[in-house]
């Protein structure tokens, strides 16, 4: 029998100061990350009457309401495209972004009973939400494809830019989500205000209206919201309502990278207190 004195000892100490992502540690805990992603998917649809149908119902129902109110009653312009598909193209990335923010912000608080008992990279909690929500995004993207076929619309070569747009969308959701997650565990008001804030943010993005309605002198300021370039890029690629807005995408990419880097640094700086205040 091996003497206890010869057994390796692992001492876990809280880190302080600014630190980036420890990719080596995340790789060592990759099984836990996959398990948390799978658990989040199962929890979302377990004991649900329509299961993954919720991933379809949410954007479709929102599209119908927006089409009735903004398309028919208000008469908002849609750059020549049918309003229903015009707004659904925007709702697919926006719904992913909004859900990542609201669920990611609450991820540490709802799992406080876990983080106060065992050690694992805390980044796994918000990253598991980002990964699980990608399933809903892919389902909604499939519904969007069927809708385009129903309207007889075919994507153009701009579709080759979709991977870049999805990367910008994911980086923005992750960076902003990490900021809010780290703040929410110390200041619970963030959890209460995030739903309201996301609703306001939606009207700051071209979801129900085209970006062309924004005065030209404010266009580049408007593009500081990375979701502006993402949504307008989706419309350019799938509906051909405009040329690919590379200027919006370039500005959005810089902001998304900045959000991702600063969000990661802030989360890592604060994570040593998570177990104490959870």
PDB file of C-alpha atoms in Angstrom:
ATOM      1  CA  UNK A   1       0.000   0.000   0.000  1.00  0.00           C
ATOM      2  CA  UNK A   2       1.356   3.412  -0.996  1.00  0.00           C
ATOM      3  CA  UNK A   3       2.295   5.611   1.920  1.00  0.00           C
ATOM      4  CA  UNK A   4       0.153   8.753   2.127  1.00  0.00           C
ATOM      5  CA  UNK A   5       3.354  10.798   2.406  1.00  0.00           C
ATOM      6  CA  UNK A   6       4.361   9.707  -1.101  1.00  0.00           C
ATOM      7  CA  UNK A   7       1.037  10.650  -2.723  1.00  0.00           C
ATOM      8  CA  UNK A   8       1.128  13.835  -4.859  1.00  0.00           C
ATOM      9  CA  UNK A   9      -0.481  16.847  -3.276  1.00  0.00           C
ATOM     10  CA  UNK A  10      -2.379  19.426  -5.277  1.00  0.00           C
ATOM     11  CA  UNK A  11      -2.670  22.832  -3.662  1.00  0.00           C
ATOM     12  CA  UNK A  12      -5.223  25.182  -5.211  1.00  0.00           C
ATOM     13  CA  UNK A  13      -4.686  28.852  -4.406  1.00  0.00           C
ATOM     14  CA  UNK A  14      -6.778  31.801  -5.550  1.00  0.00           C
ATOM     15  CA  UNK A  15      -5.144  33.864  -8.266  1.00  0.00           C
ATOM     16  CA  UNK A  16      -5.250  37.629  -8.211  1.00  0.00           C
ATOM     17  CA  UNK A  17      -4.413  40.208 -10.838  1.00  0.00           C
ATOM     18  CA  UNK A  18      -5.040  40.328 -14.570  1.00  0.00           C
ATOM     19  CA  UNK A  19      -4.860  36.994 -16.368  1.00  0.00           C
ATOM     20  CA  UNK A  20      -5.916  35.714 -19.766  1.00  0.00           C
ATOM     21  CA  UNK A  21      -7.563  32.404 -20.612  1.00  0.00           C
ATOM     22  CA  UNK A  22      -5.620  29.327 -19.490  1.00  0.00           C
ATOM     23  CA  UNK A  23      -6.283  27.223 -22.587  1.00  0.00           C
ATOM     24  CA  UNK A  24      -4.257  24.318 -21.205  1.00  0.00           C
ATOM     25  CA  UNK A  25      -6.464  24.123 -18.120  1.00  0.00           C
ATOM     26  CA  UNK A  26      -9.630  24.428 -20.208  1.00  0.00           C
ATOM     27  CA  UNK A  27      -8.411  21.558 -22.394  1.00  0.00           C
ATOM     28  CA  UNK A  28      -7.812  19.412 -19.306  1.00  0.00           C
ATOM     29  CA  UNK A  29     -11.425  20.060 -18.255  1.00  0.00           C
ATOM     30  CA  UNK A  30     -12.855  19.595 -21.758  1.00  0.00           C
ATOM     31  CA  UNK A  31     -14.982  16.609 -20.667  1.00  0.00           C
ATOM     32  CA  UNK A  32     -16.674  18.758 -18.027  1.00  0.00           C
ATOM     33  CA  UNK A  33     -17.306  21.495 -20.605  1.00  0.00           C
ATOM     34  CA  UNK A  34     -18.973  19.015 -22.988  1.00  0.00           C
ATOM     35  CA  UNK A  35     -21.006  17.585 -20.106  1.00  0.00           C
ATOM     36  CA  UNK A  36     -22.198  21.058 -19.059  1.00  0.00           C
ATOM     37  CA  UNK A  37     -23.182  21.907 -22.640  1.00  0.00           C
ATOM     38  CA  UNK A  38     -25.144  18.642 -22.898  1.00  0.00           C
ATOM     39  CA  UNK A  39     -26.710  19.217 -19.488  1.00  0.00           C
ATOM     40  CA  UNK A  40     -27.856  22.721 -20.470  1.00  0.00           C
ATOM     41  CA  UNK A  41     -29.464  21.354 -23.640  1.00  0.00           C
ATOM     42  CA  UNK A  42     -31.245  18.585 -21.703  1.00  0.00           C
ATOM     43  CA  UNK A  43     -32.427  20.902 -18.930  1.00  0.00           C
ATOM     44  CA  UNK A  44     -33.829  23.343 -21.472  1.00  0.00           C
ATOM     45  CA  UNK A  45     -35.996  20.743 -23.225  1.00  0.00           C
ATOM     46  CA  UNK A  46     -36.574  18.077 -20.540  1.00  0.00           C
ATOM     47  CA  UNK A  47     -40.222  17.543 -19.583  1.00  0.00           C
ATOM     48  CA  UNK A  48     -41.257  19.988 -22.308  1.00  0.00           C
ATOM     49  CA  UNK A  49     -44.329  19.188 -24.404  1.00  0.00           C
ATOM     50  CA  UNK A  50     -42.822  20.409 -27.695  1.00  0.00           C
ATOM     51  CA  UNK A  51     -39.128  19.903 -26.849  1.00  0.00           C
ATOM     52  CA  UNK A  52     -36.796  21.528 -29.366  1.00  0.00           C
ATOM     53  CA  UNK A  53     -39.872  23.098 -30.934  1.00  0.00           C
ATOM     54  CA  UNK A  54     -39.237  25.997 -28.559  1.00  0.00           C
ATOM     55  CA  UNK A  55     -36.124  26.789 -30.568  1.00  0.00           C
ATOM     56  CA  UNK A  56     -38.427  27.305 -33.557  1.00  0.00           C
ATOM     57  CA  UNK A  57     -41.416  28.823 -31.785  1.00  0.00           C
ATOM     58  CA  UNK A  58     -39.572  31.753 -30.197  1.00  0.00           C
ATOM     59  CA  UNK A  59     -38.176  33.403 -33.370  1.00  0.00           C
ATOM     60  CA  UNK A  60     -41.195  32.435 -35.517  1.00  0.00           C
ATOM     61  CA  UNK A  61     -43.717  33.891 -33.038  1.00  0.00           C
ATOM     62  CA  UNK A  62     -41.608  37.041 -32.688  1.00  0.00           C
ATOM     63  CA  UNK A  63     -41.420  37.334 -36.479  1.00  0.00           C
ATOM     64  CA  UNK A  64     -45.226  37.110 -36.782  1.00  0.00           C
ATOM     65  CA  UNK A  65     -45.766  39.807 -34.143  1.00  0.00           C
ATOM     66  CA  UNK A  66     -43.161  42.129 -35.681  1.00  0.00           C
ATOM     67  CA  UNK A  67     -44.584  41.583 -39.166  1.00  0.00           C
ATOM     68  CA  UNK A  68     -48.072  42.503 -37.977  1.00  0.00           C
ATOM     69  CA  UNK A  69     -47.030  45.554 -35.954  1.00  0.00           C
ATOM     70  CA  UNK A  70     -44.025  46.995 -37.776  1.00  0.00           C
ATOM     71  CA  UNK A  71     -44.609  45.576 -41.250  1.00  0.00           C
ATOM     72  CA  UNK A  72     -48.368  46.006 -41.641  1.00  0.00           C
ATOM     73  CA  UNK A  73     -49.519  48.617 -39.118  1.00  0.00           C
ATOM     74  CA  UNK A  74     -46.475  50.935 -38.927  1.00  0.00           C
ATOM     75  CA  UNK A  75     -45.226  50.286 -42.462  1.00  0.00           C
ATOM     76  CA  UNK A  76     -41.507  50.113 -41.640  1.00  0.00           C
ATOM     77  CA  UNK A  77     -39.298  49.841 -44.739  1.00  0.00           C
ATOM     78  CA  UNK A  78     -37.603  46.509 -45.452  1.00  0.00           C
ATOM     79  CA  UNK A  79     -35.202  47.439 -48.295  1.00  0.00           C
ATOM     80  CA  UNK A  80     -37.450  45.764 -50.875  1.00  0.00           C
ATOM     81  CA  UNK A  81     -37.575  42.343 -49.180  1.00  0.00           C
ATOM     82  CA  UNK A  82     -40.758  40.765 -47.764  1.00  0.00           C
ATOM     83  CA  UNK A  83     -40.961  42.089 -44.194  1.00  0.00           C
ATOM     84  CA  UNK A  84     -41.474  38.666 -42.600  1.00  0.00           C
ATOM     85  CA  UNK A  85     -38.238  37.198 -43.965  1.00  0.00           C
ATOM     86  CA  UNK A  86     -36.479  40.571 -43.566  1.00  0.00           C
ATOM     87  CA  UNK A  87     -37.051  40.527 -39.804  1.00  0.00           C
ATOM     88  CA  UNK A  88     -36.557  36.761 -39.400  1.00  0.00           C
ATOM     89  CA  UNK A  89     -33.060  37.016 -40.925  1.00  0.00           C
ATOM     90  CA  UNK A  90     -32.254  39.511 -38.156  1.00  0.00           C
ATOM     91  CA  UNK A  91     -33.989  37.542 -35.398  1.00  0.00           C
ATOM     92  CA  UNK A  92     -31.858  34.422 -35.932  1.00  0.00           C
ATOM     93  CA  UNK A  93     -28.535  36.016 -34.811  1.00  0.00           C
ATOM     94  CA  UNK A  94     -30.246  38.427 -32.417  1.00  0.00           C
ATOM     95  CA  UNK A  95     -32.120  35.673 -30.544  1.00  0.00           C
ATOM     96  CA  UNK A  96     -28.855  33.772 -30.074  1.00  0.00           C
ATOM     97  CA  UNK A  97     -27.084  36.890 -28.814  1.00  0.00           C
ATOM     98  CA  UNK A  98     -29.923  37.871 -26.432  1.00  0.00           C
ATOM     99  CA  UNK A  99     -30.322  34.372 -24.973  1.00  0.00           C
ATOM    100  CA  UNK A 100     -26.561  34.024 -24.411  1.00  0.00           C
ATOM    101  CA  UNK A 101     -26.563  37.303 -22.487  1.00  0.00           C
ATOM    102  CA  UNK A 102     -29.574  36.554 -20.273  1.00  0.00           C
ATOM    103  CA  UNK A 103     -28.730  32.918 -19.497  1.00  0.00           C
ATOM    104  CA  UNK A 104     -24.967  33.446 -19.326  1.00  0.00           C
ATOM    105  CA  UNK A 105     -25.359  36.302 -16.854  1.00  0.00           C
ATOM    106  CA  UNK A 106     -27.301  34.057 -14.492  1.00  0.00           C
ATOM    107  CA  UNK A 107     -25.091  30.982 -14.991  1.00  0.00           C
ATOM    108  CA  UNK A 108     -22.809  31.524 -11.982  1.00  0.00           C
ATOM    109  CA  UNK A 109     -25.631  32.436  -9.598  1.00  0.00           C
ATOM    110  CA  UNK A 110     -27.794  29.437 -10.555  1.00  0.00           C
ATOM    111  CA  UNK A 111     -24.803  27.109 -10.134  1.00  0.00           C
ATOM    112  CA  UNK A 112     -23.587  28.650  -6.867  1.00  0.00           C
ATOM    113  CA  UNK A 113     -24.039  25.314  -5.070  1.00  0.00           C
ATOM    114  CA  UNK A 114     -21.424  23.775  -7.375  1.00  0.00           C
ATOM    115  CA  UNK A 115     -18.797  26.508  -7.493  1.00  0.00           C
ATOM    116  CA  UNK A 116     -18.762  26.834  -3.703  1.00  0.00           C
ATOM    117  CA  UNK A 117     -17.868  23.141  -3.264  1.00  0.00           C
ATOM    118  CA  UNK A 118     -15.428  22.068  -5.973  1.00  0.00           C
ATOM    119  CA  UNK A 119     -12.794  23.660  -8.156  1.00  0.00           C
ATOM    120  CA  UNK A 120     -12.948  23.793 -11.941  1.00  0.00           C
ATOM    121  CA  UNK A 121     -12.285  26.614 -14.416  1.00  0.00           C
ATOM    122  CA  UNK A 122     -15.153  29.050 -13.800  1.00  0.00           C
ATOM    123  CA  UNK A 123     -15.164  30.018 -17.466  1.00  0.00           C
ATOM    124  CA  UNK A 124     -16.834  26.674 -18.161  1.00  0.00           C
ATOM    125  CA  UNK A 125     -20.190  27.921 -16.832  1.00  0.00           C
ATOM    126  CA  UNK A 126     -20.757  30.832 -19.266  1.00  0.00           C
ATOM    127  CA  UNK A 127     -19.010  28.982 -22.112  1.00  0.00           C
ATOM    128  CA  UNK A 128     -21.417  26.047 -21.668  1.00  0.00           C
ATOM    129  CA  UNK A 129     -24.339  28.447 -22.212  1.00  0.00           C
ATOM    130  CA  UNK A 130     -22.692  29.843 -25.362  1.00  0.00           C
ATOM    131  CA  UNK A 131     -22.215  26.302 -26.689  1.00  0.00           C
ATOM    132  CA  UNK A 132     -25.690  25.037 -25.785  1.00  0.00           C
ATOM    133  CA  UNK A 133     -27.406  28.010 -27.387  1.00  0.00           C
ATOM    134  CA  UNK A 134     -25.586  27.291 -30.642  1.00  0.00           C
ATOM    135  CA  UNK A 135     -27.943  24.307 -31.059  1.00  0.00           C
ATOM    136  CA  UNK A 136     -30.938  26.671 -31.079  1.00  0.00           C
ATOM    137  CA  UNK A 137     -29.116  28.938 -33.515  1.00  0.00           C
ATOM    138  CA  UNK A 138     -28.513  26.067 -35.946  1.00  0.00           C
ATOM    139  CA  UNK A 139     -32.167  24.992 -35.738  1.00  0.00           C
ATOM    140  CA  UNK A 140     -33.349  28.562 -36.388  1.00  0.00           C
ATOM    141  CA  UNK A 141     -30.883  28.795 -39.288  1.00  0.00           C
ATOM    142  CA  UNK A 142     -32.516  25.690 -40.796  1.00  0.00           C
ATOM    143  CA  UNK A 143     -35.975  27.261 -40.447  1.00  0.00           C
ATOM    144  CA  UNK A 144     -34.605  30.391 -42.119  1.00  0.00           C
ATOM    145  CA  UNK A 145     -33.433  28.268 -45.060  1.00  0.00           C
ATOM    146  CA  UNK A 146     -36.948  26.834 -45.468  1.00  0.00           C
ATOM    147  CA  UNK A 147     -38.440  30.336 -45.268  1.00  0.00           C
ATOM    148  CA  UNK A 148     -36.094  31.587 -47.993  1.00  0.00           C
ATOM    149  CA  UNK A 149     -37.109  28.668 -50.204  1.00  0.00           C
ATOM    150  CA  UNK A 150     -40.775  29.431 -49.512  1.00  0.00           C
ATOM    151  CA  UNK A 151     -40.283  33.008 -50.718  1.00  0.00           C
ATOM    152  CA  UNK A 152     -38.188  31.880 -53.689  1.00  0.00           C
ATOM    153  CA  UNK A 153     -35.091  33.725 -52.447  1.00  0.00           C
ATOM    154  CA  UNK A 154     -31.581  32.394 -53.012  1.00  0.00           C
ATOM    155  CA  UNK A 155     -28.416  33.517 -51.156  1.00  0.00           C
ATOM    156  CA  UNK A 156     -25.625  35.236 -53.080  1.00  0.00           C
ATOM    157  CA  UNK A 157     -21.854  34.853 -52.796  1.00  0.00           C
ATOM    158  CA  UNK A 158     -22.002  36.892 -49.605  1.00  0.00           C
ATOM    159  CA  UNK A 159     -22.985  33.654 -47.876  1.00  0.00           C
ATOM    160  CA  UNK A 160     -19.249  32.897 -47.774  1.00  0.00           C
ATOM    161  CA  UNK A 161     -18.976  35.653 -45.136  1.00  0.00           C
ATOM    162  CA  UNK A 162     -21.443  33.949 -42.788  1.00  0.00           C
ATOM    163  CA  UNK A 163     -18.738  32.075 -40.798  1.00  0.00           C
ATOM    164  CA  UNK A 164     -17.037  35.429 -40.089  1.00  0.00           C
ATOM    165  CA  UNK A 165     -20.362  36.996 -39.064  1.00  0.00           C
ATOM    166  CA  UNK A 166     -21.131  34.054 -36.769  1.00  0.00           C
ATOM    167  CA  UNK A 167     -17.656  34.380 -35.224  1.00  0.00           C
ATOM    168  CA  UNK A 168     -18.241  38.106 -34.548  1.00  0.00           C
ATOM    169  CA  UNK A 169     -21.664  37.309 -33.058  1.00  0.00           C
ATOM    170  CA  UNK A 170     -20.208  34.619 -30.786  1.00  0.00           C
ATOM    171  CA  UNK A 171     -17.264  36.776 -29.662  1.00  0.00           C
ATOM    172  CA  UNK A 172     -19.607  39.667 -28.850  1.00  0.00           C
ATOM    173  CA  UNK A 173     -21.974  37.433 -26.863  1.00  0.00           C
ATOM    174  CA  UNK A 174     -19.033  35.830 -25.029  1.00  0.00           C
ATOM    175  CA  UNK A 175     -17.189  39.058 -24.230  1.00  0.00           C
ATOM    176  CA  UNK A 176     -20.226  41.002 -23.067  1.00  0.00           C
ATOM    177  CA  UNK A 177     -21.548  37.891 -21.309  1.00  0.00           C
ATOM    178  CA  UNK A 178     -18.326  37.496 -19.303  1.00  0.00           C
ATOM    179  CA  UNK A 179     -18.491  41.117 -18.184  1.00  0.00           C
ATOM    180  CA  UNK A 180     -22.092  40.728 -17.018  1.00  0.00           C
ATOM    181  CA  UNK A 181     -21.572  37.281 -15.463  1.00  0.00           C
ATOM    182  CA  UNK A 182     -18.702  38.511 -13.301  1.00  0.00           C
ATOM    183  CA  UNK A 183     -20.685  41.575 -12.215  1.00  0.00           C
ATOM    184  CA  UNK A 184     -23.926  39.650 -11.622  1.00  0.00           C
ATOM    185  CA  UNK A 185     -22.464  37.347  -8.992  1.00  0.00           C
ATOM    186  CA  UNK A 186     -21.412  40.360  -6.904  1.00  0.00           C
ATOM    187  CA  UNK A 187     -24.258  42.690  -7.789  1.00  0.00           C
ATOM    188  CA  UNK A 188     -27.541  40.770  -8.175  1.00  0.00           C
ATOM    189  CA  UNK A 189     -29.213  43.859  -9.673  1.00  0.00           C
ATOM    190  CA  UNK A 190     -27.495  42.911 -12.929  1.00  0.00           C
ATOM    191  CA  UNK A 191     -29.610  39.739 -13.067  1.00  0.00           C
ATOM    192  CA  UNK A 192     -32.792  41.717 -12.574  1.00  0.00           C
ATOM    193  CA  UNK A 193     -31.942  44.369 -15.135  1.00  0.00           C
ATOM    194  CA  UNK A 194     -30.534  42.223 -17.929  1.00  0.00           C
ATOM    195  CA  UNK A 195     -33.918  41.236 -19.415  1.00  0.00           C
ATOM    196  CA  UNK A 196     -34.987  44.870 -19.627  1.00  0.00           C
ATOM    197  CA  UNK A 197     -31.592  45.915 -21.008  1.00  0.00           C
ATOM    198  CA  UNK A 198     -31.703  43.251 -23.752  1.00  0.00           C
ATOM    199  CA  UNK A 199     -35.115  44.484 -24.892  1.00  0.00           C
ATOM    200  CA  UNK A 200     -33.764  48.019 -25.169  1.00  0.00           C
ATOM    201  CA  UNK A 201     -30.634  46.805 -26.964  1.00  0.00           C
ATOM    202  CA  UNK A 202     -32.787  45.118 -29.605  1.00  0.00           C
ATOM    203  CA  UNK A 203     -34.095  48.500 -30.728  1.00  0.00           C
ATOM    204  CA  UNK A 204     -30.493  49.767 -30.893  1.00  0.00           C
ATOM    205  CA  UNK A 205     -29.820  47.093 -33.533  1.00  0.00           C
ATOM    206  CA  UNK A 206     -31.450  46.878 -37.002  1.00  0.00           C
ATOM    207  CA  UNK A 207     -33.812  44.018 -36.114  1.00  0.00           C
ATOM    208  CA  UNK A 208     -37.172  45.595 -36.975  1.00  0.00           C
ATOM    209  CA  UNK A 209     -35.850  48.298 -39.312  1.00  0.00           C
ATOM    210  CA  UNK A 210     -33.023  48.598 -41.848  1.00  0.00           C
ATOM    211  CA  UNK A 211     -29.757  50.352 -40.959  1.00  0.00           C
ATOM    212  CA  UNK A 212     -30.375  52.620 -43.969  1.00  0.00           C
ATOM    213  CA  UNK A 213     -32.892  54.558 -41.827  1.00  0.00           C
ATOM    214  CA  UNK A 214     -30.037  55.802 -39.627  1.00  0.00           C
ATOM    215  CA  UNK A 215     -28.721  59.207 -40.854  1.00  0.00           C
ATOM    216  CA  UNK A 216     -25.476  58.814 -42.778  1.00  0.00           C
ATOM    217  CA  UNK A 217     -23.462  60.982 -40.378  1.00  0.00           C
ATOM    218  CA  UNK A 218     -24.294  58.569 -37.533  1.00  0.00           C
ATOM    219  CA  UNK A 219     -23.734  55.336 -39.458  1.00  0.00           C
ATOM    220  CA  UNK A 220     -20.214  54.590 -38.164  1.00  0.00           C
ATOM    221  CA  UNK A 221     -21.205  55.426 -34.591  1.00  0.00           C
ATOM    222  CA  UNK A 222     -24.167  53.103 -35.022  1.00  0.00           C
ATOM    223  CA  UNK A 223     -21.822  50.366 -36.291  1.00  0.00           C
ATOM    224  CA  UNK A 224     -19.975  50.374 -32.949  1.00  0.00           C
ATOM    225  CA  UNK A 225     -22.671  47.888 -31.967  1.00  0.00           C
ATOM    226  CA  UNK A 226     -21.145  44.688 -33.460  1.00  0.00           C
ATOM    227  CA  UNK A 227     -24.607  43.220 -34.035  1.00  0.00           C
ATOM    228  CA  UNK A 228     -25.285  45.960 -36.616  1.00  0.00           C
ATOM    229  CA  UNK A 229     -22.632  44.551 -38.954  1.00  0.00           C
ATOM    230  CA  UNK A 230     -23.730  40.973 -38.213  1.00  0.00           C
ATOM    231  CA  UNK A 231     -27.430  41.582 -38.962  1.00  0.00           C
ATOM    232  CA  UNK A 232     -26.836  43.748 -42.030  1.00  0.00           C
ATOM    233  CA  UNK A 233     -24.293  41.182 -43.243  1.00  0.00           C
ATOM    234  CA  UNK A 234     -26.843  38.365 -42.900  1.00  0.00           C
ATOM    235  CA  UNK A 235     -29.358  40.426 -44.914  1.00  0.00           C
ATOM    236  CA  UNK A 236     -26.786  41.267 -47.584  1.00  0.00           C
ATOM    237  CA  UNK A 237     -25.825  37.598 -47.973  1.00  0.00           C
ATOM    238  CA  UNK A 238     -29.270  35.999 -47.775  1.00  0.00           C
ATOM    239  CA  UNK A 239     -31.616  38.673 -49.161  1.00  0.00           C
ATOM    240  CA  UNK A 240     -29.337  40.841 -51.306  1.00  0.00           C
ATOM    241  CA  UNK A 241     -30.909  43.976 -49.830  1.00  0.00           C
ATOM    242  CA  UNK A 242     -27.544  45.759 -50.002  1.00  0.00           C
ATOM    243  CA  UNK A 243     -23.884  45.123 -50.747  1.00  0.00           C
ATOM    244  CA  UNK A 244     -21.906  43.387 -47.997  1.00  0.00           C
ATOM    245  CA  UNK A 245     -21.308  46.122 -45.355  1.00  0.00           C
ATOM    246  CA  UNK A 246     -17.575  45.514 -44.870  1.00  0.00           C
ATOM    247  CA  UNK A 247     -17.161  48.892 -43.165  1.00  0.00           C
ATOM    248  CA  UNK A 248     -19.746  47.939 -40.522  1.00  0.00           C
ATOM    249  CA  UNK A 249     -18.210  44.488 -40.191  1.00  0.00           C
ATOM    250  CA  UNK A 250     -14.675  45.894 -39.746  1.00  0.00           C
ATOM    251  CA  UNK A 251     -15.811  48.276 -36.995  1.00  0.00           C
ATOM    252  CA  UNK A 252     -17.893  45.540 -35.361  1.00  0.00           C
ATOM    253  CA  UNK A 253     -14.960  43.108 -35.451  1.00  0.00           C
ATOM    254  CA  UNK A 254     -12.700  45.541 -33.594  1.00  0.00           C
ATOM    255  CA  UNK A 255     -15.357  46.153 -30.929  1.00  0.00           C
ATOM    256  CA  UNK A 256     -16.094  42.418 -30.609  1.00  0.00           C
ATOM    257  CA  UNK A 257     -12.393  41.609 -30.125  1.00  0.00           C
ATOM    258  CA  UNK A 258     -12.107  44.397 -27.552  1.00  0.00           C
ATOM    259  CA  UNK A 259     -15.169  43.112 -25.676  1.00  0.00           C
ATOM    260  CA  UNK A 260     -13.841  39.545 -25.744  1.00  0.00           C
ATOM    261  CA  UNK A 261     -10.380  40.468 -24.429  1.00  0.00           C
ATOM    262  CA  UNK A 262     -11.585  42.866 -21.722  1.00  0.00           C
ATOM    263  CA  UNK A 263     -14.465  40.562 -20.733  1.00  0.00           C
ATOM    264  CA  UNK A 264     -12.065  37.650 -20.299  1.00  0.00           C
ATOM    265  CA  UNK A 265      -9.585  39.710 -18.291  1.00  0.00           C
ATOM    266  CA  UNK A 266     -12.294  41.112 -16.012  1.00  0.00           C
ATOM    267  CA  UNK A 267     -13.875  37.691 -15.437  1.00  0.00           C
ATOM    268  CA  UNK A 268     -10.503  36.125 -14.619  1.00  0.00           C
ATOM    269  CA  UNK A 269      -9.602  38.976 -12.267  1.00  0.00           C
ATOM    270  CA  UNK A 270     -12.843  38.543 -10.309  1.00  0.00           C
ATOM    271  CA  UNK A 271     -13.207  34.761 -10.296  1.00  0.00           C
ATOM    272  CA  UNK A 272     -11.243  34.281  -7.058  1.00  0.00           C
ATOM    273  CA  UNK A 273     -14.161  35.794  -5.109  1.00  0.00           C
ATOM    274  CA  UNK A 274     -16.968  33.870  -6.857  1.00  0.00           C
ATOM    275  CA  UNK A 275     -17.077  31.014  -4.337  1.00  0.00           C
ATOM    276  CA  UNK A 276     -17.189  33.448  -1.406  1.00  0.00           C
ATOM    277  CA  UNK A 277     -20.013  35.667  -2.640  1.00  0.00           C
ATOM    278  CA  UNK A 278     -22.102  33.059  -4.521  1.00  0.00           C
TER     279      UNK A 278
END
